[in-house]
């Protein structure tokens, strides 16, 4: 997974750059800033009408990557605070958390989908959709598994089968979740912005020049690690598998460049960073906690500003062909026409059935 590679690569760079930074704490930093935030990237991709394949990649990676990053963060944090002392224990804990979280999600997704289909009141269905993530998370955490992976597993299944739910519920659900996501993201950024002054004061032994150098090094490591992963992940499967070459269209170097440069960080990294405890397992201060928070904040800002503002220019400069809007419009019109024809045919069948005939008025 890209997230695991980025966590180790960025963490090791931080370990080399920052003097006296423990490797376990550096890996915590790597796990915190490993997951890309696809919200800004997909918004730009849609506005510039990038090919749907690139847009889908940017959207889909945030789901599994966020869950993987949080699970890796928990393992690294356990080692940093003294609860997981060896690499073997860390790998074992990660495997149990990942497999257990997915397993709990697989167990819950069927009953929850059955319940969603049985409810007929849109208000109850939307209330259930808000409660499902908490139910899946709590169930997984009870078995010491990854609650985030459980939520993602259930969410993917319910989303794939959402067409089986009443259309009124789907309309309300989309609006409700957009509002919830907006409120949560805005609140997180506001709260973290209020804490930035405290973080800067807590840097203590690190001077301004040192802090800026560390921030620049971590940002460059984040960007480089993504490109190092994206290019082999794009071309190696095609080189090694004939089935992949037949199933997927050919691509050139421009698409990986866009996907690589679109690896911006966002609210997930900030939220994870501020969950780092103040003290370790031995009741001592967590080493370099404020530095980790500072580097997370600067990395998020740098990726959003540097990569986010230049991504549209890069897309236009590479002249990546956009989606065929005319073909999509024709396909949508054809689908609507077929649906209308089917509805008219069904209505005619119902009217022809004597059981559906309207009662005749009584004669005077």
mmCIF file of C-alpha atoms in Angstrom:
data_model
loop_
_atom_site.group_PDB
_atom_site.id
_atom_site.type_symbol
_atom_site.label_atom_id
_atom_site.label_comp_id
_atom_site.label_asym_id
_atom_site.label_seq_id
_atom_site.Cartn_x
_atom_site.Cartn_y
_atom_site.Cartn_z
ATOM 1 C CA UNK A 1 0.000 0.000 0.000
ATOM 2 C CA UNK A 2 1.145 3.508 -0.807
ATOM 3 C CA UNK A 3 0.287 4.743 2.670
ATOM 4 C CA UNK A 4 2.592 2.236 4.372
ATOM 5 C CA UNK A 5 5.400 3.086 1.943
ATOM 6 C CA UNK A 6 4.899 6.819 2.484
ATOM 7 C CA UNK A 7 4.753 6.416 6.265
ATOM 8 C CA UNK A 8 8.060 4.559 6.368
ATOM 9 C CA UNK A 9 9.802 6.761 3.766
ATOM 10 C CA UNK A 10 8.724 10.100 5.229
ATOM 11 C CA UNK A 11 9.291 8.882 8.777
ATOM 12 C CA UNK A 12 12.830 7.756 7.980
ATOM 13 C CA UNK A 13 13.618 11.091 6.307
ATOM 14 C CA UNK A 14 12.375 12.910 9.414
ATOM 15 C CA UNK A 15 14.473 10.595 11.576
ATOM 16 C CA UNK A 16 17.586 11.485 9.544
ATOM 17 C CA UNK A 17 16.896 15.217 9.377
ATOM 18 C CA UNK A 18 15.737 16.002 12.924
ATOM 19 C CA UNK A 19 18.473 15.408 15.535
ATOM 20 C CA UNK A 20 17.583 13.187 18.502
ATOM 21 C CA UNK A 21 14.140 12.358 17.102
ATOM 22 C CA UNK A 22 13.275 8.756 18.068
ATOM 23 C CA UNK A 23 12.549 6.472 15.132
ATOM 24 C CA UNK A 24 9.198 5.464 16.619
ATOM 25 C CA UNK A 25 8.111 9.103 16.845
ATOM 26 C CA UNK A 26 9.326 9.707 13.277
ATOM 27 C CA UNK A 27 7.159 6.795 12.109
ATOM 28 C CA UNK A 28 4.203 8.325 13.968
ATOM 29 C CA UNK A 29 4.788 11.503 11.960
ATOM 30 C CA UNK A 30 5.052 9.463 8.753
ATOM 31 C CA UNK A 31 1.768 7.680 9.436
ATOM 32 C CA UNK A 32 0.038 10.952 10.286
ATOM 33 C CA UNK A 33 0.880 12.689 7.002
ATOM 34 C CA UNK A 34 0.792 9.588 4.797
ATOM 35 C CA UNK A 35 -2.875 9.628 3.661
ATOM 36 C CA UNK A 36 -3.683 11.990 0.764
ATOM 37 C CA UNK A 37 -6.866 14.039 0.877
ATOM 38 C CA UNK A 38 -8.650 13.596 -2.434
ATOM 39 C CA UNK A 39 -11.351 16.224 -1.875
ATOM 40 C CA UNK A 40 -9.464 19.165 -3.363
ATOM 41 C CA UNK A 41 -7.894 17.064 -6.120
ATOM 42 C CA UNK A 42 -11.196 15.571 -7.278
ATOM 43 C CA UNK A 43 -12.853 18.999 -7.223
ATOM 44 C CA UNK A 44 -10.184 20.321 -9.593
ATOM 45 C CA UNK A 45 -10.370 17.170 -11.725
ATOM 46 C CA UNK A 46 -14.122 17.525 -12.143
ATOM 47 C CA UNK A 47 -13.931 21.225 -12.936
ATOM 48 C CA UNK A 48 -11.307 20.643 -15.628
ATOM 49 C CA UNK A 49 -13.152 17.494 -16.850
ATOM 50 C CA UNK A 50 -10.223 15.131 -16.471
ATOM 51 C CA UNK A 51 -10.689 11.561 -17.718
ATOM 52 C CA UNK A 52 -13.002 9.651 -15.415
ATOM 53 C CA UNK A 53 -10.276 7.068 -14.735
ATOM 54 C CA UNK A 54 -8.000 9.650 -13.074
ATOM 55 C CA UNK A 55 -10.904 11.134 -11.135
ATOM 56 C CA UNK A 56 -11.935 7.690 -9.897
ATOM 57 C CA UNK A 57 -8.389 6.923 -8.735
ATOM 58 C CA UNK A 58 -8.199 10.169 -6.791
ATOM 59 C CA UNK A 59 -11.589 9.562 -5.180
ATOM 60 C CA UNK A 60 -11.133 5.886 -4.378
ATOM 61 C CA UNK A 61 -7.677 6.056 -2.828
ATOM 62 C CA UNK A 62 -8.813 8.264 0.035
ATOM 63 C CA UNK A 63 -11.192 5.593 1.389
ATOM 64 C CA UNK A 64 -8.761 2.733 1.958
ATOM 65 C CA UNK A 65 -5.725 4.978 2.459
ATOM 66 C CA UNK A 66 -7.280 6.858 5.370
ATOM 67 C CA UNK A 67 -8.156 3.618 7.133
ATOM 68 C CA UNK A 68 -4.707 2.140 6.511
ATOM 69 C CA UNK A 69 -3.001 5.292 7.763
ATOM 70 C CA UNK A 70 -5.009 5.392 10.984
ATOM 71 C CA UNK A 71 -4.259 1.724 11.632
ATOM 72 C CA UNK A 72 -0.538 2.289 10.962
ATOM 73 C CA UNK A 73 -0.631 5.341 13.228
ATOM 74 C CA UNK A 74 -2.071 3.291 16.090
ATOM 75 C CA UNK A 75 0.707 0.708 15.722
ATOM 76 C CA UNK A 76 3.449 3.361 15.537
ATOM 77 C CA UNK A 77 1.953 5.228 18.477
ATOM 78 C CA UNK A 78 1.872 2.063 20.572
ATOM 79 C CA UNK A 79 5.585 1.597 19.917
ATOM 80 C CA UNK A 80 6.325 5.254 20.661
ATOM 81 C CA UNK A 81 4.574 5.246 24.040
ATOM 82 C CA UNK A 82 6.078 1.933 25.084
ATOM 83 C CA UNK A 83 3.221 -0.485 24.434
ATOM 84 C CA UNK A 84 4.695 -2.171 21.364
ATOM 85 C CA UNK A 85 8.421 -2.721 21.788
ATOM 86 C CA UNK A 86 9.413 -4.839 18.802
ATOM 87 C CA UNK A 87 8.884 -4.710 15.067
ATOM 88 C CA UNK A 88 7.373 -8.187 15.171
ATOM 89 C CA UNK A 89 4.746 -7.077 17.665
ATOM 90 C CA UNK A 90 3.998 -4.023 15.564
ATOM 91 C CA UNK A 91 3.508 -6.057 12.381
ATOM 92 C CA UNK A 92 1.362 -8.556 14.260
ATOM 93 C CA UNK A 93 -0.798 -5.802 15.749
ATOM 94 C CA UNK A 94 -1.233 -4.169 12.345
ATOM 95 C CA UNK A 95 -2.237 -7.465 10.728
ATOM 96 C CA UNK A 96 -4.727 -8.274 13.488
ATOM 97 C CA UNK A 97 -6.195 -4.794 13.383
ATOM 98 C CA UNK A 98 -6.539 -4.815 9.599
ATOM 99 C CA UNK A 99 -7.925 -8.340 9.235
ATOM 100 C CA UNK A 100 -10.153 -7.968 12.273
ATOM 101 C CA UNK A 101 -11.571 -4.642 11.110
ATOM 102 C CA UNK A 102 -12.388 -5.978 7.664
ATOM 103 C CA UNK A 103 -13.873 -9.118 9.223
ATOM 104 C CA UNK A 104 -16.176 -7.148 11.515
ATOM 105 C CA UNK A 105 -17.258 -5.042 8.556
ATOM 106 C CA UNK A 106 -18.062 -8.153 6.516
ATOM 107 C CA UNK A 107 -20.172 -9.529 9.356
ATOM 108 C CA UNK A 108 -22.131 -6.317 9.878
ATOM 109 C CA UNK A 109 -22.717 -5.198 6.298
ATOM 110 C CA UNK A 110 -25.403 -7.791 5.498
ATOM 111 C CA UNK A 111 -27.677 -7.205 8.522
ATOM 112 C CA UNK A 112 -27.302 -3.438 8.267
ATOM 113 C CA UNK A 113 -28.214 -3.469 4.581
ATOM 114 C CA UNK A 114 -31.217 -5.696 5.337
ATOM 115 C CA UNK A 115 -32.380 -3.209 7.968
ATOM 116 C CA UNK A 116 -31.932 -0.263 5.611
ATOM 117 C CA UNK A 117 -34.108 -1.948 2.982
ATOM 118 C CA UNK A 118 -36.862 -2.747 5.498
ATOM 119 C CA UNK A 119 -37.234 0.786 6.798
ATOM 120 C CA UNK A 120 -39.692 2.849 4.769
ATOM 121 C CA UNK A 121 -39.485 6.191 6.523
ATOM 122 C CA UNK A 122 -36.743 8.414 5.050
ATOM 123 C CA UNK A 123 -36.152 10.123 8.395
ATOM 124 C CA UNK A 124 -35.467 6.795 10.110
ATOM 125 C CA UNK A 125 -33.251 5.621 7.260
ATOM 126 C CA UNK A 126 -31.141 8.779 7.384
ATOM 127 C CA UNK A 127 -30.863 8.519 11.147
ATOM 128 C CA UNK A 128 -29.669 4.938 10.703
ATOM 129 C CA UNK A 129 -27.087 6.022 8.117
ATOM 130 C CA UNK A 130 -25.624 8.444 10.673
ATOM 131 C CA UNK A 131 -25.511 5.763 13.372
ATOM 132 C CA UNK A 132 -23.993 2.974 11.235
ATOM 133 C CA UNK A 133 -20.391 4.303 11.339
ATOM 134 C CA UNK A 134 -20.498 4.476 15.150
ATOM 135 C CA UNK A 135 -21.963 0.972 15.406
ATOM 136 C CA UNK A 136 -19.320 -0.541 13.104
ATOM 137 C CA UNK A 137 -16.484 1.344 14.803
ATOM 138 C CA UNK A 138 -17.564 0.383 18.323
ATOM 139 C CA UNK A 139 -18.048 -3.273 17.360
ATOM 140 C CA UNK A 140 -14.567 -3.512 15.833
ATOM 141 C CA UNK A 141 -12.873 -1.715 18.714
ATOM 142 C CA UNK A 142 -14.523 -4.137 21.158
ATOM 143 C CA UNK A 143 -12.506 -6.918 19.504
ATOM 144 C CA UNK A 144 -9.358 -4.703 19.395
ATOM 145 C CA UNK A 145 -9.634 -4.486 15.630
ATOM 146 C CA UNK A 146 -9.516 -1.441 13.379
ATOM 147 C CA UNK A 147 -12.794 0.426 13.697
ATOM 148 C CA UNK A 148 -11.932 2.602 10.706
ATOM 149 C CA UNK A 149 -11.490 -0.390 8.389
ATOM 150 C CA UNK A 150 -14.776 -1.821 9.662
ATOM 151 C CA UNK A 151 -16.544 1.440 8.829
ATOM 152 C CA UNK A 152 -14.946 1.576 5.371
ATOM 153 C CA UNK A 153 -15.925 -2.040 4.628
ATOM 154 C CA UNK A 154 -19.533 -1.467 5.652
ATOM 155 C CA UNK A 155 -19.647 1.865 3.819
ATOM 156 C CA UNK A 156 -18.355 0.406 0.562
ATOM 157 C CA UNK A 157 -20.945 -2.374 0.634
ATOM 158 C CA UNK A 158 -23.853 -0.100 1.540
ATOM 159 C CA UNK A 159 -22.801 2.455 -1.052
ATOM 160 C CA UNK A 160 -22.559 -0.203 -3.762
ATOM 161 C CA UNK A 161 -26.073 -1.419 -2.926
ATOM 162 C CA UNK A 162 -27.605 1.990 -2.272
ATOM 163 C CA UNK A 163 -29.784 1.687 -5.372
ATOM 164 C CA UNK A 164 -31.888 -0.848 -3.478
ATOM 165 C CA UNK A 165 -32.912 1.833 -0.964
ATOM 166 C CA UNK A 166 -35.873 4.154 -1.520
ATOM 167 C CA UNK A 167 -35.042 7.090 -3.815
ATOM 168 C CA UNK A 168 -36.396 9.674 -1.351
ATOM 169 C CA UNK A 169 -33.952 8.374 1.230
ATOM 170 C CA UNK A 170 -31.044 8.603 -1.196
ATOM 171 C CA UNK A 171 -31.849 12.225 -2.025
ATOM 172 C CA UNK A 172 -32.003 13.210 1.631
ATOM 173 C CA UNK A 173 -28.962 11.109 2.511
ATOM 174 C CA UNK A 174 -26.743 12.808 -0.056
ATOM 175 C CA UNK A 175 -27.662 16.262 1.249
ATOM 176 C CA UNK A 176 -27.284 15.234 4.900
ATOM 177 C CA UNK A 177 -23.827 13.741 4.449
ATOM 178 C CA UNK A 178 -22.612 16.730 2.444
ATOM 179 C CA UNK A 179 -23.670 18.990 5.293
ATOM 180 C CA UNK A 180 -22.092 16.728 7.934
ATOM 181 C CA UNK A 181 -18.802 16.516 6.024
ATOM 182 C CA UNK A 182 -18.712 20.290 5.562
ATOM 183 C CA UNK A 183 -19.419 21.000 9.240
ATOM 184 C CA UNK A 184 -16.862 18.466 10.476
ATOM 185 C CA UNK A 185 -14.079 19.579 8.149
ATOM 186 C CA UNK A 186 -14.711 23.262 8.894
ATOM 187 C CA UNK A 187 -14.741 22.599 12.631
ATOM 188 C CA UNK A 188 -11.511 20.616 12.522
ATOM 189 C CA UNK A 189 -9.664 23.305 10.564
ATOM 190 C CA UNK A 190 -10.991 26.026 12.893
ATOM 191 C CA UNK A 191 -10.033 24.179 16.078
ATOM 192 C CA UNK A 192 -6.599 23.298 14.761
ATOM 193 C CA UNK A 193 -6.032 26.877 13.645
ATOM 194 C CA UNK A 194 -6.774 28.022 17.178
ATOM 195 C CA UNK A 195 -4.198 25.556 18.494
ATOM 196 C CA UNK A 196 -1.431 26.624 16.103
ATOM 197 C CA UNK A 197 -0.241 29.422 18.389
ATOM 198 C CA UNK A 198 0.138 26.966 21.264
ATOM 199 C CA UNK A 199 2.052 24.553 19.012
ATOM 200 C CA UNK A 200 4.448 27.292 17.889
ATOM 201 C CA UNK A 201 5.129 28.315 21.469
ATOM 202 C CA UNK A 202 5.767 24.684 22.385
ATOM 203 C CA UNK A 203 8.546 24.202 19.819
ATOM 204 C CA UNK A 204 10.932 25.384 22.512
ATOM 205 C CA UNK A 205 14.397 24.129 21.626
ATOM 206 C CA UNK A 206 13.845 24.348 17.868
ATOM 207 C CA UNK A 207 14.673 27.707 16.308
ATOM 208 C CA UNK A 208 12.812 29.310 13.420
ATOM 209 C CA UNK A 209 15.450 28.382 10.843
ATOM 210 C CA UNK A 210 15.565 24.782 12.070
ATOM 211 C CA UNK A 211 11.781 24.443 12.060
ATOM 212 C CA UNK A 212 11.534 25.842 8.519
ATOM 213 C CA UNK A 213 14.252 23.435 7.317
ATOM 214 C CA UNK A 214 12.517 20.457 8.900
ATOM 215 C CA UNK A 215 9.187 21.499 7.372
ATOM 216 C CA UNK A 216 10.715 21.872 3.900
ATOM 217 C CA UNK A 217 12.483 18.505 4.147
ATOM 218 C CA UNK A 218 9.317 16.688 5.217
ATOM 219 C CA UNK A 219 7.274 18.361 2.465
ATOM 220 C CA UNK A 220 9.811 17.373 -0.197
ATOM 221 C CA UNK A 221 9.883 13.815 1.186
ATOM 222 C CA UNK A 222 6.083 13.610 0.939
ATOM 223 C CA UNK A 223 6.109 14.766 -2.690
ATOM 224 C CA UNK A 224 9.038 12.542 -3.689
ATOM 225 C CA UNK A 225 7.615 9.437 -1.994
ATOM 226 C CA UNK A 226 4.368 9.777 -3.919
ATOM 227 C CA UNK A 227 6.120 9.991 -7.284
ATOM 228 C CA UNK A 228 8.422 7.096 -6.394
ATOM 229 C CA UNK A 229 5.333 4.980 -5.712
ATOM 230 C CA UNK A 230 2.977 6.175 -8.496
ATOM 231 C CA UNK A 231 5.184 5.515 -11.526
ATOM 232 C CA UNK A 232 6.055 1.870 -10.748
ATOM 233 C CA UNK A 233 2.472 1.225 -9.622
ATOM 234 C CA UNK A 234 1.271 2.506 -12.995
ATOM 235 C CA UNK A 235 3.643 0.766 -15.388
ATOM 236 C CA UNK A 236 4.832 -2.407 -13.626
ATOM 237 C CA UNK A 237 1.449 -4.202 -13.655
ATOM 238 C CA UNK A 238 1.155 -3.529 -17.380
ATOM 239 C CA UNK A 239 4.677 -4.802 -18.015
ATOM 240 C CA UNK A 240 4.201 -7.987 -15.973
ATOM 241 C CA UNK A 241 0.629 -8.987 -16.812
ATOM 242 C CA UNK A 242 -0.909 -9.449 -20.235
ATOM 243 C CA UNK A 243 -4.371 -9.489 -18.659
ATOM 244 C CA UNK A 244 -3.822 -6.011 -17.245
ATOM 245 C CA UNK A 245 -2.707 -4.744 -20.651
ATOM 246 C CA UNK A 246 -5.836 -6.161 -22.256
ATOM 247 C CA UNK A 247 -8.246 -4.927 -19.577
ATOM 248 C CA UNK A 248 -6.868 -1.429 -19.041
ATOM 249 C CA UNK A 249 -6.132 1.129 -21.746
ATOM 250 C CA UNK A 250 -2.597 2.226 -22.456
ATOM 251 C CA UNK A 251 -1.329 5.303 -20.659
ATOM 252 C CA UNK A 252 1.672 7.579 -20.944
ATOM 253 C CA UNK A 253 3.724 9.455 -18.383
ATOM 254 C CA UNK A 254 1.320 12.391 -18.076
ATOM 255 C CA UNK A 255 -1.388 10.576 -16.086
ATOM 256 C CA UNK A 256 1.021 9.410 -13.319
ATOM 257 C CA UNK A 257 2.396 12.948 -13.108
ATOM 258 C CA UNK A 258 -1.087 14.318 -12.439
ATOM 259 C CA UNK A 259 -1.910 11.589 -9.904
ATOM 260 C CA UNK A 260 1.448 12.104 -8.211
ATOM 261 C CA UNK A 261 1.134 15.875 -7.978
ATOM 262 C CA UNK A 262 -2.455 15.569 -6.710
ATOM 263 C CA UNK A 263 -1.332 13.927 -3.455
ATOM 264 C CA UNK A 264 -2.401 16.785 -1.203
ATOM 265 C CA UNK A 265 -2.879 16.320 2.528
ATOM 266 C CA UNK A 266 -5.865 17.567 4.465
ATOM 267 C CA UNK A 267 -8.126 17.333 7.444
ATOM 268 C CA UNK A 268 -7.521 13.626 8.122
ATOM 269 C CA UNK A 269 -3.830 14.211 8.836
ATOM 270 C CA UNK A 270 -4.607 17.166 11.075
ATOM 271 C CA UNK A 271 -7.211 15.228 13.037
ATOM 272 C CA UNK A 272 -4.862 12.265 13.548
ATOM 273 C CA UNK A 273 -2.014 14.529 14.646
ATOM 274 C CA UNK A 274 -4.032 16.177 17.385
ATOM 275 C CA UNK A 275 -5.002 12.782 18.769
ATOM 276 C CA UNK A 276 -1.365 12.169 19.813
ATOM 277 C CA UNK A 277 -1.365 11.902 23.622
ATOM 278 C CA UNK A 278 0.463 14.374 25.803
ATOM 279 C CA UNK A 279 2.276 11.658 27.766
ATOM 280 C CA UNK A 280 3.702 8.211 27.111
ATOM 281 C CA UNK A 281 2.994 4.916 28.841
ATOM 282 C CA UNK A 282 5.544 5.834 31.536
ATOM 283 C CA UNK A 283 3.754 9.171 32.258
ATOM 284 C CA UNK A 284 6.531 11.167 30.615
ATOM 285 C CA UNK A 285 5.980 13.850 27.983
ATOM 286 C CA UNK A 286 5.495 12.522 24.481
ATOM 287 C CA UNK A 287 8.803 13.314 22.716
ATOM 288 C CA UNK A 288 8.664 16.134 20.179
ATOM 289 C CA UNK A 289 4.844 16.185 20.142
ATOM 290 C CA UNK A 290 4.656 19.878 19.244
ATOM 291 C CA UNK A 291 7.220 19.375 16.487
ATOM 292 C CA UNK A 292 5.108 16.569 14.998
ATOM 293 C CA UNK A 293 2.025 18.817 15.130
ATOM 294 C CA UNK A 294 3.962 21.683 13.545
ATOM 295 C CA UNK A 295 5.330 19.518 10.724
ATOM 296 C CA UNK A 296 1.879 18.077 10.051
ATOM 297 C CA UNK A 297 0.356 21.547 9.854
ATOM 298 C CA UNK A 298 3.074 22.913 7.559
ATOM 299 C CA UNK A 299 2.889 19.847 5.294
ATOM 300 C CA UNK A 300 -0.884 20.167 4.914
ATOM 301 C CA UNK A 301 -0.654 23.895 4.169
ATOM 302 C CA UNK A 302 2.262 23.430 1.759
ATOM 303 C CA UNK A 303 0.552 20.683 -0.227
ATOM 304 C CA UNK A 304 -2.741 22.572 -0.441
ATOM 305 C CA UNK A 305 -1.080 25.829 -1.480
ATOM 306 C CA UNK A 306 1.827 24.652 -3.638
ATOM 307 C CA UNK A 307 0.250 21.594 -5.252
ATOM 308 C CA UNK A 308 -3.374 22.707 -5.097
ATOM 309 C CA UNK A 309 -2.789 26.070 -6.760
ATOM 310 C CA UNK A 310 -0.465 24.705 -9.446
ATOM 311 C CA UNK A 311 -2.432 21.543 -10.288
ATOM 312 C CA UNK A 312 -4.813 23.252 -12.766
ATOM 313 C CA UNK A 313 -1.858 24.862 -14.547
ATOM 314 C CA UNK A 314 -0.063 21.510 -14.710
ATOM 315 C CA UNK A 315 -3.141 19.797 -16.139
ATOM 316 C CA UNK A 316 -3.531 22.443 -18.837
ATOM 317 C CA UNK A 317 0.204 22.411 -19.576
ATOM 318 C CA UNK A 318 0.296 18.641 -20.105
ATOM 319 C CA UNK A 319 -2.799 18.902 -22.340
ATOM 320 C CA UNK A 320 -4.431 15.821 -20.898
ATOM 321 C CA UNK A 321 -7.538 15.003 -22.941
ATOM 322 C CA UNK A 322 -10.715 15.593 -20.982
ATOM 323 C CA UNK A 323 -13.821 13.504 -20.842
ATOM 324 C CA UNK A 324 -15.970 13.348 -23.954
ATOM 325 C CA UNK A 325 -18.761 15.531 -22.623
ATOM 326 C CA UNK A 326 -20.818 15.219 -25.811
ATOM 327 C CA UNK A 327 -20.692 11.409 -25.687
ATOM 328 C CA UNK A 328 -21.624 11.423 -21.998
ATOM 329 C CA UNK A 329 -24.559 13.742 -22.724
ATOM 330 C CA UNK A 330 -25.778 11.517 -25.558
ATOM 331 C CA UNK A 331 -25.481 8.407 -23.376
ATOM 332 C CA UNK A 332 -27.434 10.088 -20.590
ATOM 333 C CA UNK A 333 -30.125 11.240 -23.022
ATOM 334 C CA UNK A 334 -30.377 7.727 -24.458
ATOM 335 C CA UNK A 335 -30.741 6.234 -20.981
ATOM 336 C CA UNK A 336 -33.476 8.730 -20.115
ATOM 337 C CA UNK A 337 -35.279 7.943 -23.373
ATOM 338 C CA UNK A 338 -35.145 4.215 -22.685
ATOM 339 C CA UNK A 339 -36.435 4.751 -19.150
ATOM 340 C CA UNK A 340 -39.320 6.881 -20.444
ATOM 341 C CA UNK A 341 -40.212 4.268 -23.043
ATOM 342 C CA UNK A 342 -40.191 1.508 -20.448
ATOM 343 C CA UNK A 343 -42.384 3.592 -18.135
ATOM 344 C CA UNK A 344 -44.894 4.294 -20.920
ATOM 345 C CA UNK A 345 -45.009 0.603 -21.821
ATOM 346 C CA UNK A 346 -45.620 -0.382 -18.208
ATOM 347 C CA UNK A 347 -48.317 2.269 -17.810
ATOM 348 C CA UNK A 348 -50.090 0.970 -20.898
ATOM 349 C CA UNK A 349 -49.979 -2.568 -19.455
ATOM 350 C CA UNK A 350 -51.493 -1.365 -16.192
ATOM 351 C CA UNK A 351 -54.270 0.546 -17.971
ATOM 352 C CA UNK A 352 -55.105 -2.488 -20.076
ATOM 353 C CA UNK A 353 -55.627 -4.582 -16.943
ATOM 354 C CA UNK A 354 -59.316 -4.584 -15.959
ATOM 355 C CA UNK A 355 -58.389 -4.725 -12.297
ATOM 356 C CA UNK A 356 -56.928 -1.225 -12.585
ATOM 357 C CA UNK A 357 -59.953 0.258 -14.345
ATOM 358 C CA UNK A 358 -61.549 3.265 -12.693
ATOM 359 C CA UNK A 359 -65.065 2.712 -11.305
ATOM 360 C CA UNK A 360 -67.848 3.938 -13.594
ATOM 361 C CA UNK A 361 -70.157 6.627 -12.217
ATOM 362 C CA UNK A 362 -73.660 5.492 -11.357
ATOM 363 C CA UNK A 363 -76.384 6.455 -13.841
ATOM 364 C CA UNK A 364 -79.045 8.868 -12.684
#
